[in-house]
Coordinates of C-alpha atoms in Angstrom, one line a residue:
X1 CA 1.7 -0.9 10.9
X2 CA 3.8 -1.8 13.9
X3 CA 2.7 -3.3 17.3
X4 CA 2.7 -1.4 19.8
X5 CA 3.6 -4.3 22.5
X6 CA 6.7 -4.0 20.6
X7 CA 7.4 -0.8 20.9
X8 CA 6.4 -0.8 24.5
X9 CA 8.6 -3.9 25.4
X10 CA 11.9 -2.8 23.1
X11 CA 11.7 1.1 22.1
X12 CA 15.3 1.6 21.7
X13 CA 15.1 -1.2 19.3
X14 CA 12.0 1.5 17.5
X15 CA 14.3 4.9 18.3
X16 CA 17.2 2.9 16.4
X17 CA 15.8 1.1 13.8
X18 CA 13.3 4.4 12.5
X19 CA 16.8 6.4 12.8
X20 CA 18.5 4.2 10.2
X21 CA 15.8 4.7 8.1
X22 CA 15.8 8.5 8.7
X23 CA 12.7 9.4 10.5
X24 CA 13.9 12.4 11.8
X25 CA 13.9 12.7 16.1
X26 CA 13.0 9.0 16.1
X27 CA 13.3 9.1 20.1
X28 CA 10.5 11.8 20.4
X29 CA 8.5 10.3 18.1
X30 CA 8.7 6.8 20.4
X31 CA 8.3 8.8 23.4
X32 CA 4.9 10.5 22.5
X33 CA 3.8 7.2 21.1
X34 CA 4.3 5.8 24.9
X35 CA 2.9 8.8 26.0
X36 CA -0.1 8.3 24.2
X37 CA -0.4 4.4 24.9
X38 CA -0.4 5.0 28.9
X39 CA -3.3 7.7 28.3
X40 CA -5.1 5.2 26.3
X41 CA -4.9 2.8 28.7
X42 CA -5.9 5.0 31.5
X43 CA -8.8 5.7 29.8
X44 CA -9.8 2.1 29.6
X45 CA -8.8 1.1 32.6
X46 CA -11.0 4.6 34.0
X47 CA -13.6 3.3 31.5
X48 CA -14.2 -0.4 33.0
X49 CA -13.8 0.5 36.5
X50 CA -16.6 3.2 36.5
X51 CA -18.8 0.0 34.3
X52 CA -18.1 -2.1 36.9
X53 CA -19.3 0.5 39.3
X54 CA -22.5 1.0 37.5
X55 CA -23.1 -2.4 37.1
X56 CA -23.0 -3.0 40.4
X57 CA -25.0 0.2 41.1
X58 CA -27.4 -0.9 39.0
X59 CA -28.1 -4.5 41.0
X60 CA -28.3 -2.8 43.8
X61 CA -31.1 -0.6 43.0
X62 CA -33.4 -3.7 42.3
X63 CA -32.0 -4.6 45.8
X64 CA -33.0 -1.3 47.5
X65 CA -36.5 -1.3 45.7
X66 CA -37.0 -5.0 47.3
X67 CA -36.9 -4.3 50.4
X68 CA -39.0 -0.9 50.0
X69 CA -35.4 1.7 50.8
X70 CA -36.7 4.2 48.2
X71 CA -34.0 6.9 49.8
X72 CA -31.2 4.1 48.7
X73 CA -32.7 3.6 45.3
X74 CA -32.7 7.3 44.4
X75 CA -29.3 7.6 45.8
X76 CA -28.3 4.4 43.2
X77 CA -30.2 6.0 40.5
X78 CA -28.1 9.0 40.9
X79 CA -24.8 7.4 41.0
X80 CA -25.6 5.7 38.1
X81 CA -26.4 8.7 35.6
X82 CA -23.1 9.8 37.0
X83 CA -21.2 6.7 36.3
X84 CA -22.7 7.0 32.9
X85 CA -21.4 10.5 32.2
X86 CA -18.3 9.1 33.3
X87 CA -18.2 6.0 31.0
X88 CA -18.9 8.8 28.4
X89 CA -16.2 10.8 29.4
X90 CA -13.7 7.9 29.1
X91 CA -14.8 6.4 25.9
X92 CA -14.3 10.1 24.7
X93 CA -10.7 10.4 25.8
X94 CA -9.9 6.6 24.8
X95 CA -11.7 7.3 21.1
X96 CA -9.0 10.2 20.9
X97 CA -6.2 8.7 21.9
X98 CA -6.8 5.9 20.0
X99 CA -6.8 7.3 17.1
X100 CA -4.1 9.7 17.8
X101 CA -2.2 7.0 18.3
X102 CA -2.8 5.1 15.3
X103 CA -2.5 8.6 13.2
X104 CA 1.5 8.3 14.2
X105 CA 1.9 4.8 13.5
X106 CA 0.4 4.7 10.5
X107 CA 2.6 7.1 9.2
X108 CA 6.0 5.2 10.1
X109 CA 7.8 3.3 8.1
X110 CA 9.3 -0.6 8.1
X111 CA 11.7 -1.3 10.2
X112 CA 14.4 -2.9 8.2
X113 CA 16.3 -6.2 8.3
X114 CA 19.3 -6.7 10.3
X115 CA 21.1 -7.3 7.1
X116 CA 20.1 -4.4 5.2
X117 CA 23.3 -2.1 5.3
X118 CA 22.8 1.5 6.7
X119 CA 23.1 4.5 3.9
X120 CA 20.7 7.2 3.2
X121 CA 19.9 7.3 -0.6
X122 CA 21.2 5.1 -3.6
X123 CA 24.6 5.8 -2.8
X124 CA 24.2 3.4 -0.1
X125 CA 23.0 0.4 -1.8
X126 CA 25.4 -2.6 -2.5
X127 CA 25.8 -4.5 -5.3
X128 CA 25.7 -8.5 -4.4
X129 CA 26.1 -9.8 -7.9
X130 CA 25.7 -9.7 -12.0
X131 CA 25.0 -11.3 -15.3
X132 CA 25.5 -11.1 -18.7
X133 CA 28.2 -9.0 -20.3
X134 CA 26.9 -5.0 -20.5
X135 CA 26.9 -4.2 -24.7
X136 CA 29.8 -1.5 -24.8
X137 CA 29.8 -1.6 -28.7
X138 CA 27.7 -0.9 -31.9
X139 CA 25.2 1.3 -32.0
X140 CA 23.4 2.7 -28.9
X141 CA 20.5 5.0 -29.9
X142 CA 18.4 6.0 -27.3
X143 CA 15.2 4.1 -27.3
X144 CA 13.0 7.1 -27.7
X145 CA 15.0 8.4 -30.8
X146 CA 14.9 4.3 -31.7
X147 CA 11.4 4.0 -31.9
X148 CA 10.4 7.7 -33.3
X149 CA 12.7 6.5 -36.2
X150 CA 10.8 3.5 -37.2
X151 CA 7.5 5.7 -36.5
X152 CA 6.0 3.0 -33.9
X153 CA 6.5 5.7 -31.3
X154 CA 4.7 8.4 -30.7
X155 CA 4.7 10.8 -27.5
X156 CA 3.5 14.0 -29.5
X157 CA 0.0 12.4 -30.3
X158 CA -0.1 10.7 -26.7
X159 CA 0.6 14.4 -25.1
X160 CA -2.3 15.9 -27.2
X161 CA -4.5 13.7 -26.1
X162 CA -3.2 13.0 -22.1
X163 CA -0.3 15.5 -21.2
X164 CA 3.0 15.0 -20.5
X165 CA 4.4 11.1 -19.4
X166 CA 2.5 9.2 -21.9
X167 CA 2.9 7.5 -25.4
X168 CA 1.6 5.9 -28.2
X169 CA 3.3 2.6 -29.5
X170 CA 1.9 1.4 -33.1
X171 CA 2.5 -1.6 -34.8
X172 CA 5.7 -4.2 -34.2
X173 CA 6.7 -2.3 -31.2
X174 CA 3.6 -2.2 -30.1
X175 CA 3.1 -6.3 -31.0
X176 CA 6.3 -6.4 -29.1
X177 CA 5.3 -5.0 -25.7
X178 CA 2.3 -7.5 -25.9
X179 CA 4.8 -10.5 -26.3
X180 CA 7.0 -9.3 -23.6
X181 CA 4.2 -8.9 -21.1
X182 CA 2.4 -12.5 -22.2
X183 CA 6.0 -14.5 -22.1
X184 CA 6.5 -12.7 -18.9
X185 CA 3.1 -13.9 -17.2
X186 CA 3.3 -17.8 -18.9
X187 CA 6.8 -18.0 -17.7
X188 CA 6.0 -17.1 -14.1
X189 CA 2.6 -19.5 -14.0
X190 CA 4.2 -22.2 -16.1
X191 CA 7.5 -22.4 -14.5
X192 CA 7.2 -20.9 -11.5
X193 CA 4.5 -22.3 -10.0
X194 CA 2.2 -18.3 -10.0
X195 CA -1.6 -18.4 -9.8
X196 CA -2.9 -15.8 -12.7
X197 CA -4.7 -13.3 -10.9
X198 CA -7.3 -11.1 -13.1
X199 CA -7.8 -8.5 -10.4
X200 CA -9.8 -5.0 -10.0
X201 CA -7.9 -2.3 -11.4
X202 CA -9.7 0.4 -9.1
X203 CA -9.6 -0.1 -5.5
X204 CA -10.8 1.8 -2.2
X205 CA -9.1 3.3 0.2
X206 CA -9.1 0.2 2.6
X207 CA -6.7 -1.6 -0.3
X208 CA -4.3 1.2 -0.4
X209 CA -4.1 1.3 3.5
X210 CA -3.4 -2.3 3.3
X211 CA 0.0 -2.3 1.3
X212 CA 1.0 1.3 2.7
X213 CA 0.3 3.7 0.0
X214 CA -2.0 5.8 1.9
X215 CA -2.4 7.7 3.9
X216 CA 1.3 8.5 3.1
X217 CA 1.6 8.5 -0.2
X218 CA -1.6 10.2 -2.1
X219 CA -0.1 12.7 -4.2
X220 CA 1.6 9.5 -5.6
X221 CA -1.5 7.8 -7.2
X222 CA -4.3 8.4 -9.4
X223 CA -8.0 9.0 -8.0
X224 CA -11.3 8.3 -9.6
X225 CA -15.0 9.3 -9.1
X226 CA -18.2 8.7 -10.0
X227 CA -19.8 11.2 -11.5
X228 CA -20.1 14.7 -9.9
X229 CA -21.1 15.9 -6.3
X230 CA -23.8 18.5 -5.9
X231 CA -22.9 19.5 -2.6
X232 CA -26.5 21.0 -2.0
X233 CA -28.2 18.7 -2.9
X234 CA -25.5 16.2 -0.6
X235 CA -26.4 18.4 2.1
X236 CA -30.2 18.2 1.5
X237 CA -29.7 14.2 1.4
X238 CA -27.4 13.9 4.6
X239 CA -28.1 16.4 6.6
X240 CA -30.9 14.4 8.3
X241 CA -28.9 10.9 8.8
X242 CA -26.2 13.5 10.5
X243 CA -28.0 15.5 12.7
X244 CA -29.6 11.6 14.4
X245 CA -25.5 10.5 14.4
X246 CA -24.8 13.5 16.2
X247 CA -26.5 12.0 19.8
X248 CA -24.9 8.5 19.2
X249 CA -21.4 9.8 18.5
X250 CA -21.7 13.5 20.6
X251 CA -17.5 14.1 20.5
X252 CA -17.2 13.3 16.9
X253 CA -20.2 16.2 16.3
X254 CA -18.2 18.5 18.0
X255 CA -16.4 18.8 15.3
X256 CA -19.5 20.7 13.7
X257 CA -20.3 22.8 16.6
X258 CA -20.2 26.4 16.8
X259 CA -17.5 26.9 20.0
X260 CA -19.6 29.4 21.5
X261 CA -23.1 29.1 20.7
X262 CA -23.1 25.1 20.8
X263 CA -25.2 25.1 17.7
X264 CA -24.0 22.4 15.0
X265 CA -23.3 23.9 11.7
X266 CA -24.5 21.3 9.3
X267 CA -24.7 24.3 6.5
X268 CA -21.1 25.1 6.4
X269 CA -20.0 21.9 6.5
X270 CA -17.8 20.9 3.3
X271 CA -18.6 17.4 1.8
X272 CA -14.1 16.4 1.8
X273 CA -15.2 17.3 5.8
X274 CA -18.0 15.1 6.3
X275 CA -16.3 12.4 4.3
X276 CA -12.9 12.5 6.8
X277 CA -15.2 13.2 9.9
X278 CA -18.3 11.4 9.6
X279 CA -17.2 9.0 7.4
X280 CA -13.9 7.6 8.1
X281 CA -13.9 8.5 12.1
X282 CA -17.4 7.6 12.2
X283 CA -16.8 4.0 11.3
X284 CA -18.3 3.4 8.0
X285 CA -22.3 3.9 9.6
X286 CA -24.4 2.0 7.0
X287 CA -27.1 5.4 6.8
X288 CA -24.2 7.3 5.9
X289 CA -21.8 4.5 3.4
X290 CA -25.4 4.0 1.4
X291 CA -25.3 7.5 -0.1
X292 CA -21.9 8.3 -0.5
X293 CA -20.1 4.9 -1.1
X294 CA -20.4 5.8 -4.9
X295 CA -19.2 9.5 -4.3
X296 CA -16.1 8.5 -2.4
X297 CA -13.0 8.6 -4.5
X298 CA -11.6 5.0 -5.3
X299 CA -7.5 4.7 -6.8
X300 CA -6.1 3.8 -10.4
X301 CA -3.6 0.7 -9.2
X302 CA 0.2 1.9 -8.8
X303 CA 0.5 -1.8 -9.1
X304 CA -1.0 -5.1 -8.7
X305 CA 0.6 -5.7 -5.6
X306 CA -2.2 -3.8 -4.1
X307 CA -4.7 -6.0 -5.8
X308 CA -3.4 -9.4 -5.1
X309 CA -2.0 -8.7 -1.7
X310 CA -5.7 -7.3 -0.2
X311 CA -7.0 -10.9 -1.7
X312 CA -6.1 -11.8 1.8
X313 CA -7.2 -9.0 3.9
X314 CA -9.2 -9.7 6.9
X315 CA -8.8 -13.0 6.3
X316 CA -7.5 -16.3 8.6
X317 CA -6.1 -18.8 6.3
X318 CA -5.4 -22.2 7.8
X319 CA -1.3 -23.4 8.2
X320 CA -2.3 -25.9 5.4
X321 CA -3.1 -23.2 3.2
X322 CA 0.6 -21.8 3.7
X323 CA 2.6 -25.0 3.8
X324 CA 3.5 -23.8 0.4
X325 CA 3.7 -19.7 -0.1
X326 CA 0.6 -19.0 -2.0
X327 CA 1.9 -17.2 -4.7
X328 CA 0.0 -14.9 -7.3
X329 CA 0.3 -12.9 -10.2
X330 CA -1.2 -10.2 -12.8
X331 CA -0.3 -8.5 -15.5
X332 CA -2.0 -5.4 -15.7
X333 CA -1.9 -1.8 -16.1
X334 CA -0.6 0.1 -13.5
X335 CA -0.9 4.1 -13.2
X336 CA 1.5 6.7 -10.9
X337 CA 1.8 10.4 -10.5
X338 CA 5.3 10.7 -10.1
X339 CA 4.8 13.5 -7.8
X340 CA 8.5 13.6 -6.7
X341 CA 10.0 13.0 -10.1
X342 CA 9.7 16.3 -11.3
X343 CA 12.5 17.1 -14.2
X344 CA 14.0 12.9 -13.7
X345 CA 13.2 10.8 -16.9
X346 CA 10.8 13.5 -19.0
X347 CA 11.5 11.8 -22.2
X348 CA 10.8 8.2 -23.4
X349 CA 9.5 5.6 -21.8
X350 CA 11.2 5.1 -18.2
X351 CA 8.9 6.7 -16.4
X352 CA 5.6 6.9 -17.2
X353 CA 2.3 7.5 -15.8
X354 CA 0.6 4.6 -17.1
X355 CA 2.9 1.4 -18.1
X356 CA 2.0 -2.5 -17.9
X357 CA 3.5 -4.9 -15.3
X358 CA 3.6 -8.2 -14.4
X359 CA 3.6 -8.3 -10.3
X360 CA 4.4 -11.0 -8.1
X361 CA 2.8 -11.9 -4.9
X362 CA 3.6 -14.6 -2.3
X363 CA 1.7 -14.8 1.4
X364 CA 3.9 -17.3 3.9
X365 CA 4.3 -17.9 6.9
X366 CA 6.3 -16.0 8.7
X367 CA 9.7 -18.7 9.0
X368 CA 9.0 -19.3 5.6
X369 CA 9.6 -15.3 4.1
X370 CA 13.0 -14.9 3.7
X371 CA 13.9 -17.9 1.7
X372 CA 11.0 -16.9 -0.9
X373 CA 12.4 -13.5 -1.1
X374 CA 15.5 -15.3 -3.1
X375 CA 13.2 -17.0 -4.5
X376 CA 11.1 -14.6 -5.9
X377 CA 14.2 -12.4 -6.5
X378 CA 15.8 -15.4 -8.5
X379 CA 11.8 -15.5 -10.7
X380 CA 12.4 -12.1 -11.8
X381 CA 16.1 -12.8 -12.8
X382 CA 14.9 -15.0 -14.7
X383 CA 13.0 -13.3 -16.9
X384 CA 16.2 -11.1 -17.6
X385 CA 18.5 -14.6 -18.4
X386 CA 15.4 -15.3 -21.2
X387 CA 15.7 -12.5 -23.1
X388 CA 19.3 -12.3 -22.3
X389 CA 19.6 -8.8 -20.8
X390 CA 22.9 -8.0 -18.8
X391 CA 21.4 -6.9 -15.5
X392 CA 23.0 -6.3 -11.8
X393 CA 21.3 -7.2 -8.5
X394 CA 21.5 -4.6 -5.7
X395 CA 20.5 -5.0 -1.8
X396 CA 18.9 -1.5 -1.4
X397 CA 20.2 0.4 2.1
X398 CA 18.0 1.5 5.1
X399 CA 17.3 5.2 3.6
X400 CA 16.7 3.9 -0.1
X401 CA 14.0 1.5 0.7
X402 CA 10.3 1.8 0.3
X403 CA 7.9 2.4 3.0
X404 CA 6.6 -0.9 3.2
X405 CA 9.9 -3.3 3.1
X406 CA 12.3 -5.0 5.5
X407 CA 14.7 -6.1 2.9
X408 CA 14.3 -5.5 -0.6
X409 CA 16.7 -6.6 -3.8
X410 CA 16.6 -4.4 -6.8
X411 CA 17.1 -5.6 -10.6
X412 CA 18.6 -3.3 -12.9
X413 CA 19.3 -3.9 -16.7
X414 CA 22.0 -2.0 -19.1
X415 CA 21.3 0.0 -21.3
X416 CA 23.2 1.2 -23.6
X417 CA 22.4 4.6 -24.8
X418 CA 22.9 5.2 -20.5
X419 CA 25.7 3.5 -20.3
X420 CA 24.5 2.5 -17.2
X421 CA 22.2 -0.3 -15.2
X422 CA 18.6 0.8 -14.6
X423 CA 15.9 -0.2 -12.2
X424 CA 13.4 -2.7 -13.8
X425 CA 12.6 -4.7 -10.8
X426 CA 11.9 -4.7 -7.1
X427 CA 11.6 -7.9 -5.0
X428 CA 10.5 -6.7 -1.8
X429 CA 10.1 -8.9 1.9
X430 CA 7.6 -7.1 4.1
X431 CA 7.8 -8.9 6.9
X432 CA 3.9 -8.9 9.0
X433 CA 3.7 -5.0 7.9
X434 CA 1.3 -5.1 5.7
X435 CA -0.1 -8.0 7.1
X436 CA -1.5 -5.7 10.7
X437 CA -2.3 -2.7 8.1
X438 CA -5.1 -5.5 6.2
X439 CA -5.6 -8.0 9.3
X440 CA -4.7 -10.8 7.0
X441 CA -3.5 -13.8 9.7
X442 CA -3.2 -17.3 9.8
X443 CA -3.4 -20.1 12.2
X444 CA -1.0 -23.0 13.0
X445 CA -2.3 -26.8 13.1
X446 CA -3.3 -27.3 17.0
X447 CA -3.3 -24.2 18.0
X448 CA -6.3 -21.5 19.1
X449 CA -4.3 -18.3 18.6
X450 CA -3.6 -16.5 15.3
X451 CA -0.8 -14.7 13.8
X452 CA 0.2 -12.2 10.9
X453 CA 1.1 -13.7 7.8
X454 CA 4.3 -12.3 6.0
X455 CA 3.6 -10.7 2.4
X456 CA 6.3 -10.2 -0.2
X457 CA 5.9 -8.3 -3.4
X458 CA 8.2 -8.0 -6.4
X459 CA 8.2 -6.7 -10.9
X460 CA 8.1 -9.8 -12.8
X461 CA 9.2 -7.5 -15.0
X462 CA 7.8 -4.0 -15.4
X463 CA 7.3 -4.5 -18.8
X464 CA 7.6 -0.8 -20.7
X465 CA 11.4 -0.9 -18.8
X466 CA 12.1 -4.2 -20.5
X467 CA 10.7 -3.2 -23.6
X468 CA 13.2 -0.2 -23.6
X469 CA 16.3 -2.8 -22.6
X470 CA 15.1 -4.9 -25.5
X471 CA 14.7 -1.8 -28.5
X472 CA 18.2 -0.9 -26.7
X473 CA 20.2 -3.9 -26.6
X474 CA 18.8 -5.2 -29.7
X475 CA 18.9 -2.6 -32.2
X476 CA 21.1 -3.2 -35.0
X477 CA 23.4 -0.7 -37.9
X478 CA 20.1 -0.2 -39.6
X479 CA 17.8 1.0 -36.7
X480 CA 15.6 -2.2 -36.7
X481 CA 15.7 -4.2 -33.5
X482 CA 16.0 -7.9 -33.2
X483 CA 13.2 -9.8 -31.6
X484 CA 14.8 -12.3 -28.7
X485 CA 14.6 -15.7 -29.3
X486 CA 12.7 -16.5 -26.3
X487 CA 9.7 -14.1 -27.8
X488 CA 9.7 -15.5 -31.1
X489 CA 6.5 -18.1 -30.4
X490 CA 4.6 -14.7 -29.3
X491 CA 5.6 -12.3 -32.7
X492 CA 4.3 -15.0 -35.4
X493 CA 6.9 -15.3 -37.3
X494 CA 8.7 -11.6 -37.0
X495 CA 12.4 -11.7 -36.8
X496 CA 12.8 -7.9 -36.8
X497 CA 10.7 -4.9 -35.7
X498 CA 11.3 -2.1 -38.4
X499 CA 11.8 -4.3 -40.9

């Protein structure tokens, strides 16, 4: 979310910086967004000065009746029901620009860092260092030939039972993804200085807002619901709660009315239109939340940043609380549609729809962010110098970026059967984006005014991507793969998987 004093105060600053990061016609986009921000504030400034007038209308009748004027009174009386139509009239427009206005922003992106280098995809990011020598020798079986091999893999049975983008893993490989993901989590409390999180794994739409991944980005995640909707028998249960809305919010049940015989048309309504109208532009009325909080669709996690990022949502921590970044972390499942990877990574284990991960989460202040970006950066890397895993770090350009980020530092880890580095972390610095998207703020020692804390999120690691850069780096002549030595406390006693 972006503030719109800034844009209003520096919008060639906006123009530029959502050009770079290829918002296409970035200066007409800025300029309706003025547009809209003048109308807005007409129609509150419109809206007040007609209160004021009624207000002051209003006193005066009392006035006029005092002293017996009965002609003045009714002449008040009158100018007041038309100050109030007025007031409604404002409140109307201001409603709708409002949330015009907050339908664009919504939908922009970051603006990035000054020291995030311009380019449009991949191609554009730049490499600012490397560890560990890449194995160019010896075998390099792929991973999902490796494991079929030592039948711990299986993505024929995991299709039969959920479709494409899923597998089975049995036995030592399976023990072995539950090391990784435990010496992952201990190693990031115990060393690092991360608060285990246990969080929700399904969340409402108020959590994805937060963190960016809706409205944006909904063909991208998983949705779940409870139980089944009888729309007529919704109707029968709503219709009433409606119909006594409709006076309170009259331009929002518009939206029902028949344009030319006025008549509101509860009985075509659908129930995905009564849960975008009356619903979420209604402003969560308690009649209405009561009967369909439990119909509304909530979201499988894409990752526990959402979780542990919304912990402070609408929240005002104090400066003590951020003297140190409070940092958290989960290992959890996390679930994705990979809606626009169609065709990219249909075999093995790179890119799944359901995988495990160990996130990391740090709230500062907002002088505080950029140094715990290396810092979380440098928690992940760790992780890669235990198990001792070549892997590259790369500053990600302006077009390659995600939604929600300023700066962000990618990980990536050879493999060999690739012969090539691939993603298995992202360390991300979101500046106060997410922060206005949740309302999560905090206040400084002495002072009354509050401001937007900074959020960061990064992979501590993904844990189904290191698994493959283990199984890949560690397989031997004879197909078994070596267990690390830094995961040998967590595999009792088990040198080899396939042995």
């Amino acid at each position: 979310m972006h503030d719109i004093r800034a844009i209003r105060d520096t919008p060639e600053a906006f123009v530029a910086g959502w050009t770079s990061r290829g918002v296409e016609d970035a200066a007409a986009v800025v300029e309706q967004i003025l547009t809209l921000d003048r109308e807005l504030r007409a129609a509150q400034t419109a809206g007040q000065d007609a209160l004021s007038k009624r207000n002051a209308a209003s006193k005066a009748i009392g006035a006029a009746m005092g002293k017996k004027d009965m002609a003045e009174a009714e002449r008040l009386k009158a100018e007041v029901e038309g100050l109030k139509g007025e007031i409604a009239a404002n409140e109307a427009v201001e409603a709708e620009k409002a949330r015009e206005l907050r339908d664009i922003l919504v939908g922009l992106k970051n603006l990035a860092a000054e020291d995030v280098p311009d380019g449009e995809d991949e191609a554009g990011n730049v490499e600012t260092g490397r560890w560990g020598e890449p194995r160019r020798t010896g075998p390099a079986k792929d991973h999902a030939d490796l494991g079929e091999a030592l039948g711990l893999l299986d993505f024929e049975a995991a299709a039969k039972m959920s479709g494409a983008r899923f597998a089975v893993l049995k036995g030592g490989l399976a023990r072995l993804e539950r090391a990784l993901g435990q010496f992952m989590l201990d190693m990031q409390t115990t060393q690092h200085g991360y608060l285990e999180v246990n969080p929700p794994y399904l969340v409402r739409d108020e959590a994805m807002f937060g963190t960016g991944q809706l409205p944006k980005f909904a063909d991208d995640l998983f949705g779940a619901t409870f139980g089944s909707v009888d729309e007529g028998l919704w109707l029968q249960g709503v219709q009433g709660q409606l119909r006594d809305l409709h006076e309170e919010w009259k331009s929002e049940g518009d939206l029902f009315k028949d344009e030319e015989t006025g008549q509101v048309l509860l009985d075509t309504v659908s129930f995905e239109e009564f849960i975008d109208h009356a619903f979420l532009r209604l402003g969560a009325n308690p009649i209405v939340e009561e009967y369909i909080r439990g119909k509304r669709p909530m979201w499988l996690i894409p990752t526990a940043e959402v979780s542990l990022t919304n912990l402070v949502r609408e929240t005002i921590l104090s400066e003590d609380e951020l003297a140190t970044p409070m940092r958290l972390t989960a290992l959890t499942p996390c679930f994705r549609a990979e809606a626009g990877s169609a065709g990219r990574d249909t075999r093995g284990l790179i890119r799944q729809h359901q995988f495990s991960k160990v996130e990391l989460v740090s709230i500062t202040r907002p002088e505080d962010s950029e140094a715990e970006h290396e810092r979380m950066t440098g928690c992940a890397e760790a992780v890669l110098k235990a198990l001792e895993l070549p892997y590259r770090r790369m500053l990600l350009c302006k077009g390659d970026m995600g939604f929600s980020a300023r700066k962000t530092f990618d990980l990536e880890v050879w493999l060999p059967s690739q012969d090539t580095f691939r993603e298995i972390s992202s360390c991300s610095n979101c500046g106060d984006f997410q922060a206005r998207r949740m309302d999560a703020r905090f206040k400084r020692a002495g002072e009354k005014k509050t401001e937007f804390v900074h959020t960061l999120n990064g992979s501590g690691l993904a844990v189904g991507r290191t698994l493959v850069a283990v199984m890949e780096n560690y397989q031997d002549q004879d197909g078994r793969i070596a267990v690390p030595s830094a995961l040998l406390p967590y595999m009792g006693g088990v040198t080899h998987v396939g042995a």
